[in-house]
Amino acid sequence: MNAEPHPGSTSKNADDIVITLAIRTPLAKARKGSFKDTSLEYLVYALLKEVKDRSSLDPAVVEDICLGNVSDSKAAYKLRAAALAAGFPNTTSCSSLNRFCSSGLKATADIAHAISSGSIGVGIAIGAEQMTIGGDALEAPFDDQVTKHSQESVDCMEPMGWTSENVSRDFGITREEMDNYAAESFQRAERAQKAGLFDDEIAPIKTRIKDANGEWKEVTVTRDEGIRPGTTAEGLGKIRAAFPQWGPTTTGGNASQVTDGAAAVILMKRSTAIKLGQPILAKYVGSTIAGLAPRIMGIGPTVAIPKLLSQHNLTLNDIDVVEINEAFASMAVYCRNTLGLDWAKLNPRGGAIALGHPLGATGTRQIVTGLSECRRTGKKILLTSMCIGTGMGMAGLFVNEQ
């Protein structure tokens, strides 16, 4: 039986920061999927239009929109243009931010904290990534006048696949454990998709795609594309190593997929939601960030989660659903085992290995998926977390109220 959570987490007060809408686009395969010809600004525009229409909120009350995005240096321009096109007035401000894979959660936290401090009243956090166009690989090494002072400074340049191999090697995570974990992620996502569990979190997106002849055609994207039906650990075991120069364990089958997609949440105080007649989906309780060695960045959740739980007087026994970003099966297995997580509670609909990891979107996507699962099962407390390139972990805590 679960221990009673700290009353401050689940209590209801007028000043609580609450989520009144949480939706996402389908997640499409980068470079060959349904969003391969869709711009970042169109993806953001289409989702913001859904946010506006579904919430029936007067767009003029939205004071700020924050976009988490990693790979597009023009994201702030594109967000502003997309928001105006979607029907938000020029009085609604916009910004973008980048804390790598946690950007969507950081956008959520930043909007929540701005509301909490009285800076704004209503805001939207969105995470979006068009990985077809680019990921976050470095174009050139850092200035050696900087890196000569610190090995960890040098380690910040390690590609993510290298850090995955560091985790499996340093902590004795085997290829077999990783493939077993990945197969379970695929199987859970396949079951969830077949049962229609993703339907209440996905907003279908109308867009255009170029066919093999270079002709444009209109499509409506409704389903996640990364799920591979019938995936088994045995099948995954036959896939060759993706980074043989760094190690033998990480493959295209047991690492997160390269993905295009977006997710968004509306945030305001409970008192504001009641005044505006908005449904209260969940309460934002808090979030935190923690740092660690860049070369093993994948284990970031194991430093962020205990820190966040201790801040709120909680233990993992109090948590009903845990969403940890499956950047690589190496870090997912390590985090599950080191934290002693009940695997049944962890990514019950599968994670990034099966669904994909649109870098800036994941932190928001986890909230959308986790809250949907809490609603379906009548569960209360959601914990989200992810590792972050260059050696960090972030975690967020939410209470479902539906």
mmCIF file of N, CA and C in Angstrom, residues 221-274:
data_model
loop_
_atom_site.group_PDB
_atom_site.id
_atom_site.type_symbol
_atom_site.label_atom_id
_atom_site.label_comp_id
_atom_site.label_asym_id
_atom_site.label_seq_id
_atom_site.Cartn_x
_atom_site.Cartn_y
_atom_site.Cartn_z
ATOM 1 N N VAL A 221 -2.403 13.710 -40.069
ATOM 2 C CA VAL A 221 -1.574 12.789 -39.280
ATOM 3 C C VAL A 221 -2.271 12.544 -37.942
ATOM 4 N N THR A 222 -2.529 11.284 -37.624
ATOM 5 C CA THR A 222 -3.319 10.970 -36.420
ATOM 6 C C THR A 222 -2.620 10.018 -35.452
ATOM 7 N N ARG A 223 -1.581 9.320 -35.921
ATOM 8 C CA ARG A 223 -0.976 8.261 -35.112
ATOM 9 C C ARG A 223 0.537 8.410 -35.004
ATOM 10 N N ASP A 224 1.079 7.947 -33.882
ATOM 11 C CA ASP A 224 2.534 7.883 -33.713
ATOM 12 C C ASP A 224 3.107 6.862 -34.687
ATOM 13 N N GLU A 225 4.250 7.210 -35.272
ATOM 14 C CA GLU A 225 4.790 6.388 -36.361
ATOM 15 C C GLU A 225 5.981 5.512 -35.983
ATOM 16 N N GLY A 226 6.521 5.689 -34.796
ATOM 17 C CA GLY A 226 7.741 4.949 -34.447
ATOM 18 C C GLY A 226 7.512 3.547 -33.909
ATOM 19 N N ILE A 227 6.270 3.241 -33.558
ATOM 20 C CA ILE A 227 5.957 1.947 -32.933
ATOM 21 C C ILE A 227 6.149 0.828 -33.962
ATOM 22 N N ARG A 228 6.891 -0.197 -33.593
ATOM 23 C CA ARG A 228 7.164 -1.312 -34.514
ATOM 24 C C ARG A 228 6.455 -2.560 -33.997
ATOM 25 N N PRO A 229 5.282 -2.875 -34.570
ATOM 26 C CA PRO A 229 4.508 -4.020 -34.072
ATOM 27 C C PRO A 229 5.310 -5.320 -34.154
ATOM 28 N N GLY A 230 5.117 -6.150 -33.127
ATOM 29 C CA GLY A 230 5.753 -7.467 -33.127
ATOM 30 C C GLY A 230 7.215 -7.465 -32.718
ATOM 31 N N THR A 231 7.699 -6.354 -32.161
ATOM 32 C CA THR A 231 9.109 -6.287 -31.750
ATOM 33 C C THR A 231 9.378 -7.251 -30.591
ATOM 34 N N THR A 232 10.458 -8.001 -30.696
ATOM 35 C CA THR A 232 10.878 -8.907 -29.619
ATOM 36 C C THR A 232 12.334 -8.630 -29.269
ATOM 37 N N ALA A 233 12.729 -9.064 -28.082
ATOM 38 C CA ALA A 233 14.121 -8.911 -27.663
ATOM 39 C C ALA A 233 15.041 -9.708 -28.589
ATOM 40 N N GLU A 234 14.542 -10.867 -29.047
ATOM 41 C CA GLU A 234 15.348 -11.706 -29.948
ATOM 42 C C GLU A 234 15.623 -10.949 -31.254
ATOM 43 N N GLY A 235 14.574 -10.322 -31.787
ATOM 44 C CA GLY A 235 14.735 -9.548 -33.022
ATOM 45 C C GLY A 235 15.688 -8.383 -32.839
ATOM 46 N N LEU A 236 15.558 -7.684 -31.707
ATOM 47 C CA LEU A 236 16.434 -6.540 -31.424
ATOM 48 C C LEU A 236 17.887 -6.987 -31.277
ATOM 49 N N GLY A 237 18.055 -8.213 -30.776
ATOM 50 C CA GLY A 237 19.404 -8.747 -30.560
ATOM 51 C C GLY A 237 20.200 -8.932 -31.841
ATOM 52 N N LYS A 238 19.500 -8.926 -32.980
ATOM 53 C CA LYS A 238 20.175 -9.131 -34.273
ATOM 54 C C LYS A 238 20.643 -7.817 -34.905
ATOM 55 N N ILE A 239 20.266 -6.685 -34.304
ATOM 56 C CA ILE A 239 20.638 -5.381 -34.877
ATOM 57 C C ILE A 239 22.087 -5.055 -34.501
ATOM 58 N N ARG A 240 22.838 -4.557 -35.487
ATOM 59 C CA ARG A 240 24.252 -4.284 -35.197
ATOM 60 C C ARG A 240 24.420 -3.039 -34.333
ATOM 61 N N ALA A 241 25.560 -2.954 -33.684
ATOM 62 C CA ALA A 241 25.870 -1.802 -32.830
ATOM 63 C C ALA A 241 25.872 -0.524 -33.661
ATOM 64 N N ALA A 242 25.296 0.536 -33.109
ATOM 65 C CA ALA A 242 25.220 1.813 -33.827
ATOM 66 C C ALA A 242 26.517 2.603 -33.724
ATOM 67 N N PHE A 243 27.261 2.376 -32.638
ATOM 68 C CA PHE A 243 28.480 3.160 -32.396
ATOM 69 C C PHE A 243 29.643 2.220 -32.051
ATOM 70 N N PRO A 244 30.023 1.341 -32.992
ATOM 71 C CA PRO A 244 31.068 0.353 -32.674
ATOM 72 C C PRO A 244 32.387 0.988 -32.262
ATOM 73 N N GLN A 245 32.612 2.252 -32.688
ATOM 74 C CA GLN A 245 33.862 2.929 -32.299
ATOM 75 C C GLN A 245 33.898 3.235 -30.804
ATOM 76 N N TRP A 246 32.713 3.242 -30.157
ATOM 77 C CA TRP A 246 32.663 3.557 -28.728
ATOM 78 C C TRP A 246 32.225 2.382 -27.861
ATOM 79 N N GLY A 247 31.532 1.417 -28.444
ATOM 80 C CA GLY A 247 31.088 0.273 -27.653
ATOM 81 C C GLY A 247 30.077 -0.580 -28.401
ATOM 82 N N PRO A 248 29.747 -1.765 -27.856
ATOM 83 C CA PRO A 248 28.944 -2.746 -28.584
ATOM 84 C C PRO A 248 27.459 -2.809 -28.218
ATOM 85 N N THR A 249 26.989 -2.009 -27.264
ATOM 86 C CA THR A 249 25.656 -2.282 -26.697
ATOM 87 C C THR A 249 24.519 -1.442 -27.273
ATOM 88 N N THR A 250 24.813 -0.225 -27.720
ATOM 89 C CA THR A 250 23.749 0.693 -28.164
ATOM 90 C C THR A 250 23.454 0.472 -29.647
ATOM 91 N N THR A 251 22.155 0.309 -29.979
ATOM 92 C CA THR A 251 21.767 0.042 -31.365
ATOM 93 C C THR A 251 20.602 0.939 -31.770
ATOM 94 N N GLY A 252 20.260 0.881 -33.057
ATOM 95 C CA GLY A 252 19.078 1.593 -33.533
ATOM 96 C C GLY A 252 17.792 1.039 -32.960
ATOM 97 N N GLY A 253 17.858 -0.138 -32.349
ATOM 98 C CA GLY A 253 16.660 -0.747 -31.761
ATOM 99 C C GLY A 253 16.493 -0.497 -30.280
ATOM 100 N N ASN A 254 17.572 -0.107 -29.574
ATOM 101 C CA ASN A 254 17.445 0.098 -28.122
ATOM 102 C C ASN A 254 17.818 1.528 -27.706
ATOM 103 N N ALA A 255 17.680 2.457 -28.655
ATOM 104 C CA ALA A 255 17.890 3.882 -28.368
ATOM 105 C C ALA A 255 16.675 4.660 -28.842
ATOM 106 N N SER A 256 16.533 5.887 -28.362
ATOM 107 C CA SER A 256 15.384 6.716 -28.771
ATOM 108 C C SER A 256 15.454 7.008 -30.265
ATOM 109 N N GLN A 257 14.272 7.185 -30.852
ATOM 110 C CA GLN A 257 14.193 7.441 -32.288
ATOM 111 C C GLN A 257 14.296 8.931 -32.606
ATOM 112 N N VAL A 258 14.717 9.212 -33.820
ATOM 113 C CA VAL A 258 14.820 10.593 -34.317
ATOM 114 C C VAL A 258 13.439 10.972 -34.861
ATOM 115 N N THR A 259 12.864 12.031 -34.302
ATOM 116 C CA THR A 259 11.419 12.251 -34.420
ATOM 117 C C THR A 259 11.054 13.719 -34.594
ATOM 118 N N ASP A 260 9.959 13.949 -35.320
ATOM 119 C CA ASP A 260 9.350 15.280 -35.422
ATOM 120 C C ASP A 260 8.059 15.288 -34.600
ATOM 121 N N GLY A 261 7.850 16.329 -33.791
ATOM 122 C CA GLY A 261 6.606 16.407 -33.025
ATOM 123 C C GLY A 261 6.585 17.578 -32.069
ATOM 124 N N ALA A 262 5.430 17.784 -31.445
ATOM 125 C CA ALA A 262 5.252 18.913 -30.520
ATOM 126 C C ALA A 262 4.206 18.550 -29.466
ATOM 127 N N ALA A 263 4.271 19.232 -28.325
ATOM 128 C CA ALA A 263 3.305 19.042 -27.240
ATOM 129 C C ALA A 263 3.141 20.356 -26.500
ATOM 130 N N ALA A 264 1.968 20.569 -25.884
ATOM 131 C CA ALA A 264 1.700 21.862 -25.235
ATOM 132 C C ALA A 264 0.801 21.702 -24.016
ATOM 133 N N VAL A 265 0.984 22.598 -23.057
ATOM 134 C CA VAL A 265 0.104 22.675 -21.884
ATOM 135 C C VAL A 265 -0.254 24.136 -21.627
ATOM 136 N N ILE A 266 -1.492 24.363 -21.157
ATOM 137 C CA ILE A 266 -1.911 25.692 -20.691
ATOM 138 C C ILE A 266 -1.799 25.702 -19.174
ATOM 139 N N LEU A 267 -1.224 26.782 -18.630
ATOM 140 C CA LEU A 267 -1.034 26.908 -17.182
ATOM 141 C C LEU A 267 -1.638 28.210 -16.667
ATOM 142 N N MET A 268 -2.181 28.142 -15.453
ATOM 143 C CA MET A 268 -2.711 29.330 -14.769
ATOM 144 C C MET A 268 -2.911 28.968 -13.300
ATOM 145 N N LYS A 269 -3.261 29.961 -12.478
ATOM 146 C CA LYS A 269 -3.590 29.657 -11.079
ATOM 147 C C LYS A 269 -4.954 28.980 -11.017
ATOM 148 N N ARG A 270 -5.163 28.183 -9.969
ATOM 149 C CA ARG A 270 -6.453 27.516 -9.772
ATOM 150 C C ARG A 270 -7.585 28.550 -9.742
ATOM 151 N N SER A 271 -7.347 29.650 -9.043
ATOM 152 C CA SER A 271 -8.389 30.688 -8.934
ATOM 153 C C SER A 271 -8.743 31.260 -10.306
ATOM 154 N N THR A 272 -7.723 31.394 -11.169
ATOM 155 C CA THR A 272 -7.951 31.906 -12.523
ATOM 156 C C THR A 272 -8.753 30.899 -13.341
ATOM 157 N N ALA A 273 -8.403 29.634 -13.219
ATOM 158 C CA ALA A 273 -9.107 28.578 -13.961
ATOM 159 C C ALA A 273 -10.584 28.547 -13.583
ATOM 160 N N ILE A 274 -10.853 28.684 -12.296
ATOM 161 C CA ILE A 274 -12.253 28.680 -11.828
ATOM 162 C C ILE A 274 -12.987 29.901 -12.381
#
